Structures are given as C-alpha cells and as structure tokens.
C-alpha cells in the first residue's frame, strides 16, 4: 500500500513561558487528529510534543501537500490556540502567521515534513522533533546517517546501501533546491550544508532506486514573517532498516553533541541535547536546545508507537556533555560566538536597538572597509 506520512508542527502557546506545552492544549489538538481518523481522512495520527511545540504525525493515502490533511492540522492548531488564549499561555498562536487557511500550511507558519512510499514488509520510521533550534540543525546528523561510513556501517557492509544516497539541499533565501549525490559529490555537498545559516537539507533519497529515505521541515518563521516570531523548531522523518540505515545508525549522530542556533530569544548557539519525552522541557536559559526521537513501526498505515528512543542511559553521556558545553557557552554571556553573528540577529528584536543608536556614530576619517564579496582584497591567482 502506498502511504503518506505527514508531520505538521506548530508552537501555539507555551506553559510556562516557552518551556513546555499545556495538557489541555495538547488534548484539543488530539481531539482534531482523532476526528480526522474517525471520518476516514487519516489512517492514523499521533500527537507528540517537544518543549513548547506540538507535532501531529499523520498517515493517509492522499499524497503530499494534500489540502484536506493540511487543513485538519491547521484547524487543530487554531482550536488549540483558542485554549491557549483562554489560559493566557505565553505566545498563544505564536506560529500561526496567517489569518485563515489557504490551501496548504506551507508559508503560513507551521513546519511540515512529508514523504510518500510503498509500505515495506516492515516499516520502521523515526520522527525527530527539536525545540529552540532551526531546520539546519538536521544537516550534520543527516550527513552522518546517510553519507558517513564512520557513523553508518551499512554504507560499507550492506550491498543495498552501497550506492549511497542523494541529498536535496535548499537555499532558504532563494528558495532554490540542488540535488547532490554521495559519495561522488560528498565534498560539494559539505560546501553547502556546512553553511547552516543558509542551506538546509530538505530530503534524502537512495541512489539505487530513488526511494525516499528522509524528509525534513525547512520553514524559517522569520523569513516568512519578516520579523522575529520564535524559532522554527524543526521535524525530521527518517526511514530505517532493510536498505536504509539501522535504527541505531540513525540515532548514533546524537550520541556526540554539536552546536546549533536557536537558544534563548532565538539568538544564541547551544548544544542539541537528545532527551526522553519527559525531559523535553527546555528551562535553563530557555534551553539548551532539545531533540526527541519518536520511533514507529507502520503497519497497514497504522502508527505502532511512539517508542521513546532517547530514553536510554546510553545517551546520558551526550546529555552530560551538553550540560558541560552549555556552561562553557554561558560563560560568553552576550558575546559571540554564544550570541549569533549579526546576519542571524537581523530578524530578532536587536535591530530596533541598533536603529535607536545609529545617529550616534561619527566619522573619524578612517577608510571604509570593502564589503565581503566586493572583489577587493581577494587573493591573486
Ligand atoms: P518577550 O518576553 O518580549 O516575549 O521576549 C522574550 C522571548 O521569550 C523571546 O521569544
Ligand atoms: P520558541 O521558538 O520555542 O517559541 O522559543 C522562543 C525563545 O526565544 C525562547 O527564548
Ligand atoms: Mg514559544
Ligand atoms: Mg519552540
């Protein structure tokens, strides 16, 4: 059976501040998801949370970008927002940028990751869900899962993975997409996806047969709204086993923490901490950024799960390292590189402060530096 997995997520109000969700809001979203199953639109649905964000994991046979499925998620988030407003939760309706639904939630605030495939004999998938970060947080782990044989032994050992995977990369500023094939174009891929402020991995395909392997949300709220409205807190769907990385290979990148953008006011760098569902509550300096891994076996379109995959003492070391990195970064306070560089601060509230001070700058006769990319000062051949 050909099925579609759609994961649509939004922050519709935090409890308390931006730290977590309120049970009444989650219950309202679940009510809509269940109604979608009852009326036959969905095969199944599962509602998960990470920090102040809620994701609806849905299975159906309607394909990607289906208006009815997107509308169901939108309506669920609108209804949840009403509850959040009633309780005066923080930032109620934060991610719902549009006044009314218009065909597809893309561009309206919520984050979306979708994939369509023929259900295999056994179909394990993992939905990763992060808070206090942005879509490019998946660039590094996706590279390791699908292109690094030091992480994924199957790339070397399993003949069905040996041809490698292709990455679809989006330039979030132009909206253009490029597909790069690994291992052949690995270094080209890394030129782009190492630049996390601009390039985001959107999807991964298996070279052998073009099968979809992973799909991520790429929505950048600030670029949609043109101002700071909270971070994009992304989702990622990954298929595992039988020609895809094993579940353990998919989880392995998270055992060694790395730094992502999005901590405190969306303006700071912090380590991405892999946590159990219960611990997905970023409180210290509104963080550090968190990620959960919800595992499902899909059975005739039904979501068997979720299984809380980071609820494992084997990830304690990663969590401790995150705490140590968090201390080190906090030492920098408001100084870079804990604070994000100026280009990334453009969509925060900082420009308002700069605006107030701009007339205080006076010319003291120093030559003006040439802007990067102007050609001046480049190394001669
Ligand atoms: P406000 O308190 O003005 O909302 O800003 C702080 C914050 O939490 C940023 O999202
Ligand atoms: P969210 O993007 O999760 O709402 O967090 C906002 C923030 O800036 C917290 O400090
Ligand atoms: Mg929030
Ligand atoms: Mg959030």
Coordinates of C-alpha atoms and ligand atoms in Angstrom, one line a residue:
X1 CA 0.0 0.0 0.0
X2 CA 1.3 3.5 -0.9
X3 CA 1.0 5.7 2.1
X4 CA 2.0 9.3 3.0
X5 CA 3.4 10.3 6.3
X6 CA 2.8 13.9 7.1
X7 CA 4.2 15.6 10.2
X8 CA 2.9 19.1 10.7
X9 CA 4.0 21.1 13.8
X10 CA 3.5 24.5 15.5
X11 CA 4.1 26.4 18.7
X12 CA 0.7 27.6 19.7
X13 CA 1.4 28.7 23.2
X14 CA 4.0 27.9 25.9
X15 CA 3.5 26.7 29.5
X16 CA 5.3 28.3 31.3
X17 CA 7.0 30.9 29.0
X18 CA 8.5 29.0 26.1
X19 CA 9.4 25.8 28.1
X20 CA 6.6 23.3 27.5
X21 CA 3.0 22.7 26.3
X22 CA -0.2 22.6 28.4
X23 CA -2.1 19.3 28.6
X24 CA -5.4 21.0 27.7
X25 CA -3.9 22.4 24.5
X26 CA -2.4 19.1 23.6
X27 CA -5.8 17.3 24.3
X28 CA -7.6 19.7 22.0
X29 CA -5.1 19.1 19.1
X30 CA -5.5 15.3 19.8
X31 CA -9.3 15.7 19.5
X32 CA -9.0 17.0 16.0
X33 CA -6.4 14.4 15.0
X34 CA -8.7 11.6 16.2
X35 CA -11.7 13.2 14.4
X36 CA -9.6 13.1 11.2
X37 CA -9.1 9.3 11.7
X38 CA -12.8 8.7 12.5
X39 CA -14.0 10.4 9.4
X40 CA -11.6 8.4 7.3
X41 CA -9.3 11.2 6.1
X42 CA -6.4 9.7 8.1
X43 CA -5.3 6.1 8.5
X44 CA -3.8 7.1 11.9
X45 CA -2.5 10.0 13.9
X46 CA -0.1 10.5 16.8
X47 CA 0.4 13.8 18.7
X48 CA 3.9 14.4 20.2
X49 CA 5.5 17.4 21.9
X50 CA 8.9 18.9 22.3
X51 CA 9.3 21.9 24.5
X52 CA 6.6 24.4 23.6
X53 CA 5.9 22.8 20.2
X54 CA 3.3 20.3 19.2
X55 CA 3.5 17.9 16.2
X56 CA 0.8 15.8 14.6
X57 CA 2.2 12.7 12.9
X58 CA -0.4 11.5 10.4
X59 CA -0.6 8.6 7.9
X60 CA -3.0 8.7 4.9
X61 CA -3.3 7.8 1.3
X62 CA -3.8 11.4 -0.1
X63 CA -0.2 12.2 -1.1
X64 CA 2.0 15.1 -0.1
X65 CA 0.6 18.7 0.1
X66 CA -3.0 17.5 0.4
X67 CA -5.3 20.3 1.2
X68 CA -7.7 18.3 3.5
X69 CA -4.8 16.9 5.6
X70 CA -3.1 20.3 5.9
X71 CA -6.5 21.9 6.8
X72 CA -7.1 19.4 9.5
X73 CA -3.7 20.3 11.1
X74 CA -4.4 24.0 10.7
X75 CA -7.8 23.7 12.3
X76 CA -6.4 21.6 15.2
X77 CA -3.8 24.3 15.8
X78 CA -6.4 27.1 15.6
X79 CA -8.6 25.2 18.1
X80 CA -5.5 24.6 20.4
X81 CA -4.7 28.3 20.2
X82 CA -8.2 29.2 21.5
X83 CA -7.5 27.0 24.6
X84 CA -4.0 28.6 24.9
X85 CA -5.6 32.1 24.7
X86 CA -8.2 31.2 27.3
X87 CA -5.4 30.1 29.7
X88 CA -3.3 33.1 28.7
X89 CA -0.4 30.8 27.8
X90 CA 2.7 32.5 26.5
X91 CA 2.8 33.3 22.8
X92 CA -0.6 31.8 22.2
X93 CA -0.9 31.2 18.5
X94 CA 2.8 32.1 18.0
X95 CA 3.4 30.1 14.8
X96 CA 0.0 30.8 13.1
X97 CA 1.1 33.7 10.9
X98 CA -1.9 33.7 8.6
X99 CA -5.5 34.8 9.5
X100 CA -7.1 32.0 7.6
X101 CA -6.2 28.7 5.9
X102 CA -5.5 28.9 2.2
X103 CA -4.9 25.5 0.7
X104 CA -1.5 24.5 2.3
X105 CA 0.1 25.3 5.6
X106 CA 3.4 25.9 4.0
X107 CA 4.2 29.6 4.3
X108 CA 1.5 30.0 7.0
X109 CA 3.8 29.3 10.0
X110 CA 3.6 25.6 10.8
X111 CA 6.6 23.4 9.9
X112 CA 5.9 20.5 7.5
X113 CA 7.8 17.2 6.7
X114 CA 6.1 14.7 4.4
X115 CA 7.0 11.6 2.4
X116 CA 5.1 9.1 0.3
X117 CA 6.2 5.5 -0.1
X118 CA 5.1 1.9 -0.6
X119 CA 4.9 0.4 2.9
X120 CA 7.5 -2.3 3.2
X121 CA 7.2 -5.8 4.8
X122 CA 8.2 -4.0 8.0
X123 CA 8.4 -0.2 8.0
X124 CA 10.3 1.4 10.9
X125 CA 10.4 5.2 10.9
X126 CA 11.8 7.7 13.3
X127 CA 10.3 11.2 13.8
X128 CA 12.9 13.6 15.3
X129 CA 11.4 16.8 16.8
X130 CA 13.5 19.6 18.2
X131 CA 12.9 22.8 20.2
X132 CA 15.0 26.0 20.4
X133 CA 16.7 25.5 17.1
X134 CA 16.1 25.7 13.4
X135 CA 15.8 23.3 10.4
X136 CA 19.6 23.4 9.6
X137 CA 20.1 21.5 12.9
X138 CA 19.5 18.3 10.9
X139 CA 22.3 19.0 8.3
X140 CA 25.0 17.4 10.4
X141 CA 23.2 14.3 11.6
X142 CA 21.7 13.6 8.1
X143 CA 25.2 13.8 6.6
X144 CA 26.4 11.3 9.2
X145 CA 23.4 9.0 8.9
X146 CA 23.4 8.8 5.1
X147 CA 27.0 9.7 3.9
X148 CA 29.5 8.9 6.7
X149 CA 30.7 5.3 6.8
X150 CA 32.3 6.0 10.2
X151 CA 28.8 6.5 11.5
X152 CA 26.8 4.2 9.3
X153 CA 28.5 0.8 8.9
X154 CA 25.7 -0.2 6.4
X155 CA 27.2 2.1 3.8
X156 CA 30.1 -0.2 3.7
X157 CA 28.7 -3.6 4.7
X158 CA 25.2 -3.7 3.2
X159 CA 25.0 -4.1 -0.7
X160 CA 21.6 -2.4 -0.8
X161 CA 23.1 0.8 0.7
X162 CA 26.5 0.7 -1.0
X163 CA 25.5 3.0 -3.9
X164 CA 24.9 5.8 -1.3
X165 CA 22.3 8.5 -1.0
X166 CA 21.4 11.8 -2.7
X167 CA 20.7 15.0 -0.7
X168 CA 18.2 17.6 -1.8
X169 CA 19.5 20.9 -0.4
X170 CA 17.6 24.2 -0.2
X171 CA 18.9 27.7 -0.2
X172 CA 16.5 29.2 2.3
X173 CA 17.0 32.7 1.0
X174 CA 16.3 32.0 -2.8
X175 CA 14.0 29.0 -2.2
X176 CA 16.1 27.1 -4.9
X177 CA 17.0 23.5 -4.4
X178 CA 20.0 21.4 -5.6
X179 CA 20.3 17.6 -5.6
X180 CA 23.8 16.2 -4.8
X181 CA 24.8 12.6 -5.0
X182 CA 27.1 11.0 -2.4
X183 CA 29.7 9.6 -2.2
X184 CA 30.6 11.1 -5.6
X185 CA 29.7 14.7 -4.7
X186 CA 30.3 14.5 -1.0
X187 CA 32.7 17.4 -0.8
X188 CA 30.3 19.6 -2.9
X189 CA 27.5 18.7 -0.5
X190 CA 29.5 19.7 2.5
X191 CA 30.4 23.1 0.9
X192 CA 26.7 23.9 1.2
X193 CA 25.3 22.1 4.2
X194 CA 28.2 23.2 6.5
X195 CA 26.8 26.7 6.0
X196 CA 23.9 26.1 8.3
X197 CA 22.6 29.7 8.3
X198 CA 21.7 29.5 4.6
X199 CA 21.5 25.8 3.3
X200 CA 19.1 23.2 4.7
X201 CA 18.8 19.5 3.8
X202 CA 15.2 19.0 2.6
X203 CA 15.2 15.4 1.7
X204 CA 17.4 12.3 1.2
X205 CA 16.9 9.6 -1.5
X206 CA 18.5 6.2 -2.0
X207 CA 20.6 6.2 -5.2
X208 CA 19.9 2.6 -6.1
X209 CA 16.2 3.2 -6.8
X210 CA 15.4 6.8 -5.9
X211 CA 13.4 5.7 -2.8
X212 CA 12.7 8.5 -0.2
X213 CA 14.8 8.0 2.9
X214 CA 14.3 11.2 4.9
X215 CA 12.3 14.4 4.8
X216 CA 12.7 17.5 6.9
X217 CA 10.8 20.7 7.6
X218 CA 12.6 23.7 6.1
X219 CA 10.2 26.5 7.1
X220 CA 12.0 29.6 8.6
X221 CA 9.5 31.6 10.5
X222 CA 11.5 34.8 10.5
X223 CA 11.8 34.7 6.7
X224 CA 8.0 34.1 6.3
X225 CA 7.1 36.8 8.8
X226 CA 10.0 39.2 8.1
X227 CA 10.4 39.6 11.8
X228 CA 11.3 37.5 14.9
X229 CA 8.4 35.3 16.0
X230 CA 10.2 32.5 17.7
X231 CA 12.3 29.8 16.3
X232 CA 11.4 27.2 13.6
X233 CA 11.8 24.2 15.9
X234 CA 12.0 21.6 13.1
X235 CA 10.8 18.0 12.5
X236 CA 12.5 15.2 10.5
X237 CA 11.2 11.8 9.3
X238 CA 13.7 9.1 8.7
X239 CA 13.1 5.6 7.4
X240 CA 15.2 2.8 8.9
X241 CA 16.4 -0.7 8.3
X242 CA 16.4 -3.0 5.2
X243 CA 18.3 -0.8 2.8
X244 CA 18.2 2.3 5.0
X245 CA 20.4 2.9 8.0
X246 CA 19.6 0.7 11.0
X247 CA 17.7 2.4 13.9
X248 CA 21.0 2.6 15.8
X249 CA 22.8 4.2 12.9
X250 CA 20.1 6.8 12.6
X251 CA 20.3 7.6 16.3
X252 CA 24.1 7.5 16.5
X253 CA 24.9 11.1 15.5
X254 CA 23.0 12.3 18.6
X255 CA 25.4 10.4 20.9
X256 CA 28.0 13.2 20.3
X257 CA 26.5 16.6 20.7
X258 CA 27.2 19.5 18.4
X259 CA 26.2 23.1 18.4
X260 CA 23.1 24.6 16.8
X261 CA 21.4 28.0 16.6
X262 CA 18.2 29.0 18.4
X263 CA 18.8 29.0 22.1
X264 CA 17.4 32.0 24.2
X265 CA 15.4 34.5 22.1
X266 CA 16.4 32.6 19.0
X267 CA 19.7 34.4 19.3
X268 CA 22.2 32.0 20.8
X269 CA 24.2 29.0 19.9
X270 CA 23.8 25.9 22.1
X271 CA 24.3 22.1 22.2
X272 CA 21.5 20.0 20.9
X273 CA 20.6 17.7 23.8
X274 CA 19.0 14.3 23.0
X275 CA 16.3 13.7 25.6
X276 CA 13.4 11.4 26.5
X277 CA 9.8 12.7 26.0
X278 CA 9.6 13.5 29.7
X279 CA 12.8 15.6 29.6
X280 CA 11.8 17.6 26.5
X281 CA 11.3 20.7 28.7
X282 CA 14.0 23.4 28.0
X283 CA 14.2 25.6 31.1
X284 CA 17.8 26.6 31.7
X285 CA 18.3 29.9 29.8
X286 CA 15.2 28.6 27.8
X287 CA 17.3 25.6 26.8
X288 CA 19.6 24.1 26.0
X289 CA 18.0 23.1 22.7
X290 CA 16.3 19.6 22.9
X291 CA 15.6 16.8 20.5
X292 CA 13.4 13.8 20.9
X293 CA 13.2 10.7 18.8
X294 CA 9.8 9.1 18.3
X295 CA 10.0 5.6 16.8
X296 CA 7.1 4.0 15.0
X297 CA 6.5 0.7 13.2
X298 CA 4.0 1.4 10.4
X299 CA 1.5 -1.5 10.0
X300 CA -1.1 -1.1 7.2
X301 CA -0.8 2.6 7.6
X302 CA -1.3 2.4 11.4
X303 CA 1.3 4.1 13.6
X304 CA 2.5 1.5 16.1
X305 CA 4.2 3.6 18.7
X306 CA 5.7 6.0 19.6
X307 CA 8.6 4.4 21.2
X308 CA 10.7 7.0 23.1
X309 CA 14.1 6.2 21.6
X310 CA 16.3 8.6 23.5
X311 CA 15.0 7.2 26.8
X312 CA 18.2 5.2 27.1
X313 CA 21.1 5.6 29.6
X314 CA 23.5 5.2 26.6
X315 CA 22.6 8.8 25.8
X316 CA 23.4 10.0 29.3
X317 CA 27.0 10.8 28.3
X318 CA 25.7 13.0 25.4
X319 CA 23.4 14.8 27.9
X320 CA 26.2 15.4 30.3
X321 CA 28.4 16.7 27.6
X322 CA 25.6 19.1 26.6
X323 CA 25.5 20.4 30.1
X324 CA 29.2 21.0 30.1
X325 CA 29.1 22.7 26.7
X326 CA 26.1 24.8 28.0
X327 CA 28.2 26.0 30.9
X328 CA 31.1 26.9 28.7
X329 CA 28.9 28.8 26.3
X330 CA 27.0 30.6 29.0
X331 CA 30.4 31.9 30.2
X332 CA 30.4 34.0 27.0
X333 CA 27.2 35.7 28.0
X334 CA 26.1 38.2 25.4
X335 CA 29.4 37.8 23.5
X336 CA 29.8 35.9 20.2
X337 CA 30.1 33.0 19.4
X338 CA 27.4 32.3 22.1
X339 CA 25.4 35.1 20.7
X340 CA 24.7 34.6 17.0
X341 CA 26.5 36.7 14.4
X342 CA 24.9 40.0 13.1
X343 CA 23.4 38.4 9.9
X344 CA 21.5 36.0 12.1
X345 CA 20.4 38.7 14.6
X346 CA 18.7 40.7 11.8
X347 CA 15.4 39.0 12.4
X348 CA 15.5 39.4 16.2
X349 CA 14.5 42.5 18.2
X350 CA 18.1 43.7 18.1
X351 CA 17.8 45.9 15.0
X352 CA 15.3 48.1 16.9
X353 CA 18.1 48.8 19.5
X354 CA 20.6 49.5 16.7
X355 CA 18.2 51.8 15.0
X356 CA 18.0 53.9 18.1
X357 CA 21.8 54.3 18.3
X358 CA 22.6 54.7 14.6
X359 CA 22.9 58.5 14.7
X360 CA 25.5 58.3 17.5
X361 CA 28.2 57.0 15.1
X362 CA 30.5 59.8 13.8
X363 CA 33.0 59.8 11.0
X364 CA 36.7 59.9 12.3
X365 CA 38.4 59.8 8.9
X366 CA 39.2 56.0 8.9
X367 CA 38.9 54.4 5.4
X368 CA 35.8 52.4 4.8
X369 CA 36.4 48.7 4.6
X370 CA 35.2 47.0 1.5
X371 CA 32.2 44.7 2.0
X372 CA 32.8 40.9 1.7
X373 CA 32.3 39.7 -1.9
X374 CA 33.2 43.1 -3.5
X375 CA 36.3 41.6 -5.1
X376 CA 38.7 43.8 -3.2
X377 CA 41.4 42.1 -1.1
X378 CA 40.9 38.7 -2.8
X379 CA 44.0 36.5 -3.2
X380 CA 45.6 37.0 -6.6
X381 CA 46.0 33.9 -8.8
Ligands
LIG1 P1 9.3 38.6 25.2 O1 9.4 38.4 26.7 O2 9.3 40.1 24.8 O3 8.3 37.8 24.5 O4 10.7 38.1 24.6 C1 11.5 37.1 25.1 C2 11.3 35.8 24.5 O5 10.9 34.9 25.1 C3 11.6 35.7 23.1 O6 10.8 34.8 22.4
LIG2 P1 10.4 29.2 20.8 O1 10.8 29.4 19.4 O2 10.5 27.7 21.2 O3 9.0 29.7 21.0 O4 11.3 29.9 21.8 C1 11.4 31.3 21.8 C2 12.5 31.8 22.5 O5 13.2 32.7 22.0 C3 12.8 31.3 23.9 O6 13.9 32.0 24.4
LIG3 MG1 7.4 29.6 22.0
LIG4 MG1 9.5 26.1 20.4

